[in-house]
CSV table of C-alpha atoms in Angstrom, one decimal:
chain,number,residue,atom,x,y,z
U,1,UNK,CA,73.6,92.6,126.4
U,2,UNK,CA,77.3,91.6,126.4
U,3,UNK,CA,78.7,90.6,123.0
U,4,UNK,CA,80.1,87.0,122.8
U,5,UNK,CA,83.7,86.6,122.0
U,6,UNK,CA,84.5,85.0,118.7
U,7,UNK,CA,85.7,81.8,120.5
U,8,UNK,CA,82.2,81.4,122.1
U,9,UNK,CA,80.1,82.3,119.1
U,10,UNK,CA,78.3,79.5,117.4
U,11,UNK,CA,76.2,79.2,114.3
U,12,UNK,CA,75.9,81.8,111.6
U,13,UNK,CA,77.7,84.6,113.6
U,14,UNK,CA,80.8,82.4,114.1
U,15,UNK,CA,80.9,81.4,110.5
U,16,UNK,CA,80.5,85.1,109.4
U,17,UNK,CA,83.2,86.1,111.8
U,18,UNK,CA,85.6,83.4,110.6
U,19,UNK,CA,84.9,84.3,107.0
U,20,UNK,CA,85.5,88.0,107.7
U,21,UNK,CA,88.8,87.2,109.5
U,22,UNK,CA,90.0,84.9,106.7
U,23,UNK,CA,89.1,87.2,103.8
U,24,UNK,CA,89.5,90.7,105.0
U,25,UNK,CA,92.0,90.8,107.9
U,26,UNK,CA,94.9,89.6,105.8
U,27,UNK,CA,94.6,93.0,103.9
U,28,UNK,CA,94.8,95.2,107.0
U,29,UNK,CA,98.4,96.2,106.2
U,30,UNK,CA,97.4,97.3,102.7
U,31,UNK,CA,94.4,99.2,104.1
U,32,UNK,CA,96.7,101.1,106.5
U,33,UNK,CA,99.3,101.7,103.8
U,34,UNK,CA,96.7,103.3,101.5
U,35,UNK,CA,95.2,105.3,104.4
U,36,UNK,CA,98.6,106.5,105.5
U,37,UNK,CA,99.5,107.8,102.1
U,38,UNK,CA,96.1,109.4,101.6
U,39,UNK,CA,95.9,111.0,105.1
U,40,UNK,CA,99.7,111.8,105.4
U,41,UNK,CA,99.4,111.3,109.1
U,42,UNK,CA,99.7,108.1,111.1
U,43,UNK,CA,97.0,109.0,113.6
U,44,UNK,CA,94.5,110.0,110.9
U,45,UNK,CA,95.4,106.9,109.0
U,46,UNK,CA,94.6,104.7,112.0
U,47,UNK,CA,91.2,106.5,112.4
U,48,UNK,CA,90.5,105.9,108.7
U,49,UNK,CA,91.4,102.2,108.9
U,50,UNK,CA,89.4,101.7,112.1
U,51,UNK,CA,86.3,103.3,110.6
U,52,UNK,CA,86.8,101.4,107.3
U,53,UNK,CA,87.1,98.1,109.2
U,54,UNK,CA,83.9,98.9,111.1
U,55,UNK,CA,82.1,99.6,107.8
U,56,UNK,CA,83.6,96.5,106.2
U,57,UNK,CA,82.3,94.4,109.1
U,58,UNK,CA,78.9,96.1,109.1
U,59,UNK,CA,78.4,95.5,105.3
U,60,UNK,CA,80.3,92.3,105.0
U,61,UNK,CA,77.1,90.4,104.1
U,62,UNK,CA,77.0,92.5,100.9
U,63,UNK,CA,80.4,91.3,99.8
U,64,UNK,CA,79.9,88.7,97.2
U,65,UNK,CA,83.0,89.2,95.1
U,66,UNK,CA,86.2,87.2,94.9
U,67,UNK,CA,88.7,90.0,95.8
U,68,UNK,CA,88.3,91.1,99.4
U,69,UNK,CA,91.5,93.3,99.0
U,70,UNK,CA,90.0,95.5,96.3
U,71,UNK,CA,86.7,95.6,98.3
U,72,UNK,CA,88.5,96.7,101.5
U,73,UNK,CA,90.7,99.3,99.7
U,74,UNK,CA,87.7,100.8,98.1
U,75,UNK,CA,86.1,101.1,101.5
U,76,UNK,CA,89.3,102.7,102.9
U,77,UNK,CA,89.4,105.2,100.1
U,78,UNK,CA,85.7,106.1,100.5
U,79,UNK,CA,86.1,106.4,104.3
U,80,UNK,CA,89.1,108.7,103.9
U,81,UNK,CA,87.3,111.1,101.5
U,82,UNK,CA,84.1,111.0,103.6
U,83,UNK,CA,86.0,111.8,106.8
U,84,UNK,CA,88.0,114.5,105.2
U,85,UNK,CA,85.0,116.2,103.6
U,86,UNK,CA,83.4,116.4,107.1
U,87,UNK,CA,86.4,118.2,108.5
U,88,UNK,CA,87.3,120.6,105.8
U,89,UNK,CA,87.1,121.4,102.1
U,90,UNK,CA,90.4,121.5,100.3
U,91,UNK,CA,92.0,120.1,97.2
U,92,UNK,CA,91.1,116.5,98.1
U,93,UNK,CA,88.4,116.4,95.4
U,94,UNK,CA,90.3,118.4,92.8
U,95,UNK,CA,89.3,117.2,89.5
U,96,UNK,CA,92.0,116.5,87.0
U,97,UNK,CA,91.4,117.6,83.4
U,98,UNK,CA,92.8,114.9,81.2
U,99,UNK,CA,93.1,117.4,78.3
U,100,UNK,CA,95.2,119.8,80.3
U,101,UNK,CA,97.6,117.1,81.5
U,102,UNK,CA,98.7,115.0,78.6
U,103,UNK,CA,100.0,111.5,79.0
U,104,UNK,CA,103.8,111.2,79.3
U,105,UNK,CA,105.8,109.1,77.0
U,106,UNK,CA,106.0,105.4,77.8
U,107,UNK,CA,109.7,105.3,78.6
U,108,UNK,CA,110.7,103.4,81.7
U,109,UNK,CA,108.9,104.6,84.8
U,110,UNK,CA,110.6,107.0,87.1
U,111,UNK,CA,110.4,104.3,89.8
U,112,UNK,CA,112.6,102.0,87.8
U,113,UNK,CA,115.0,104.8,87.0
U,114,UNK,CA,115.2,106.5,90.3
U,115,UNK,CA,114.5,104.1,93.2
U,116,UNK,CA,118.1,103.0,93.1
U,117,UNK,CA,119.4,106.5,92.6
U,118,UNK,CA,117.3,108.7,94.9
U,119,UNK,CA,117.1,108.3,98.6
U,120,UNK,CA,113.8,107.2,100.1
U,121,UNK,CA,113.3,110.5,101.8
U,122,UNK,CA,113.3,112.4,98.5
U,123,UNK,CA,110.9,109.9,97.0
U,124,UNK,CA,108.6,110.1,100.0
U,125,UNK,CA,108.6,113.9,100.0
U,126,UNK,CA,107.8,113.9,96.2
U,127,UNK,CA,104.8,111.6,96.8
U,128,UNK,CA,103.6,113.7,99.7
U,129,UNK,CA,103.5,116.8,97.5
U,130,UNK,CA,101.4,115.1,94.8
U,131,UNK,CA,97.7,115.9,94.6
U,132,UNK,CA,95.6,113.0,96.1
U,133,UNK,CA,94.2,111.7,92.8
U,134,UNK,CA,97.7,111.2,91.5
U,135,UNK,CA,99.2,110.0,94.8
U,136,UNK,CA,96.5,107.3,95.3
U,137,UNK,CA,97.0,105.7,91.9
U,138,UNK,CA,100.7,105.5,92.2
U,139,UNK,CA,100.5,104.1,95.8
U,140,UNK,CA,98.0,101.5,94.6
U,141,UNK,CA,100.0,100.5,91.6
U,142,UNK,CA,103.6,100.7,92.8
U,143,UNK,CA,103.3,100.1,96.5
U,144,UNK,CA,100.2,97.9,96.8
U,145,UNK,CA,100.9,96.3,93.3
U,146,UNK,CA,97.2,96.5,92.3
U,147,UNK,CA,96.4,95.9,88.6
U,148,UNK,CA,94.9,98.7,86.5
U,149,UNK,CA,91.6,96.8,86.7
U,150,UNK,CA,91.8,96.7,90.5
U,151,UNK,CA,92.7,100.4,90.7
U,152,UNK,CA,89.8,101.3,88.4
U,153,UNK,CA,87.5,99.4,90.7
U,154,UNK,CA,88.9,101.0,93.8
U,155,UNK,CA,88.7,104.6,92.6
U,156,UNK,CA,85.6,104.0,90.5
U,157,UNK,CA,87.1,105.3,87.3
U,158,UNK,CA,87.7,103.8,83.8
U,159,UNK,CA,91.0,102.0,83.2
U,160,UNK,CA,92.0,104.7,80.7
U,161,UNK,CA,91.6,107.3,83.4
U,162,UNK,CA,93.8,105.1,85.7
U,163,UNK,CA,96.4,104.8,83.1
U,164,UNK,CA,96.4,108.5,82.3
U,165,UNK,CA,96.6,109.5,86.0
U,166,UNK,CA,99.4,107.0,86.5
U,167,UNK,CA,101.3,108.4,83.6
U,168,UNK,CA,100.9,111.9,85.0
U,169,UNK,CA,101.9,110.8,88.4
U,170,UNK,CA,105.1,109.1,87.1
U,171,UNK,CA,105.9,112.2,85.0
U,172,UNK,CA,105.4,114.4,88.1
U,173,UNK,CA,107.7,112.2,90.1
U,174,UNK,CA,110.3,112.3,87.4
U,175,UNK,CA,110.2,116.1,87.3
U,176,UNK,CA,110.3,116.5,91.1
U,177,UNK,CA,113.1,114.0,91.6
U,178,UNK,CA,115.0,115.6,88.8
U,179,UNK,CA,115.4,118.7,91.1
U,180,UNK,CA,117.7,116.8,93.4
U,181,UNK,CA,120.8,116.2,91.2
U,182,UNK,CA,123.2,116.0,94.2
U,183,UNK,CA,121.2,113.2,95.8
U,184,UNK,CA,121.0,111.3,92.6
U,185,UNK,CA,124.8,111.5,92.1
U,186,UNK,CA,125.5,110.7,95.8
U,187,UNK,CA,123.3,107.6,95.7
U,188,UNK,CA,123.9,106.5,92.2
U,189,UNK,CA,124.4,102.7,91.9
U,190,UNK,CA,126.8,101.7,89.2
């Protein structure tokens, strides 16, 4: 049985499709951005987003919240980890022990201090080297501009854990970017 195009659908299916398009599709770029940073490969990120969008559409009737962006990013994250666990076991699920990694001081973030001073390539490379739990929180906070509460909902952790991971991620960025003094001097904005 051929599927009707959205233009020819009527009734509840058309309303559902229109609601999905208006609530979820505007966040497709954010979904790809998160998937790209998690997967570290454009093709894999596209696969993750495609599967996540299928899941979002399949379970759209269960969405009763007010923030479709957080809902979609949660699905993208779950889809990524599910797809990766099927392919290989690696450090993707490495647990971080909060006691072994103390929270850094609350001085200005390394993003504030280094984005103007370090070339984008060095920042990208530093993010790529981070373990996934740290990379995902910094991508969600700094690139996707999610609140701590939204990040906590997406990664299904307490806000305190989000803050701790974010502090560790920023400290790690600061340390990694500190190893490139020539680049910092060369791009220093005064």
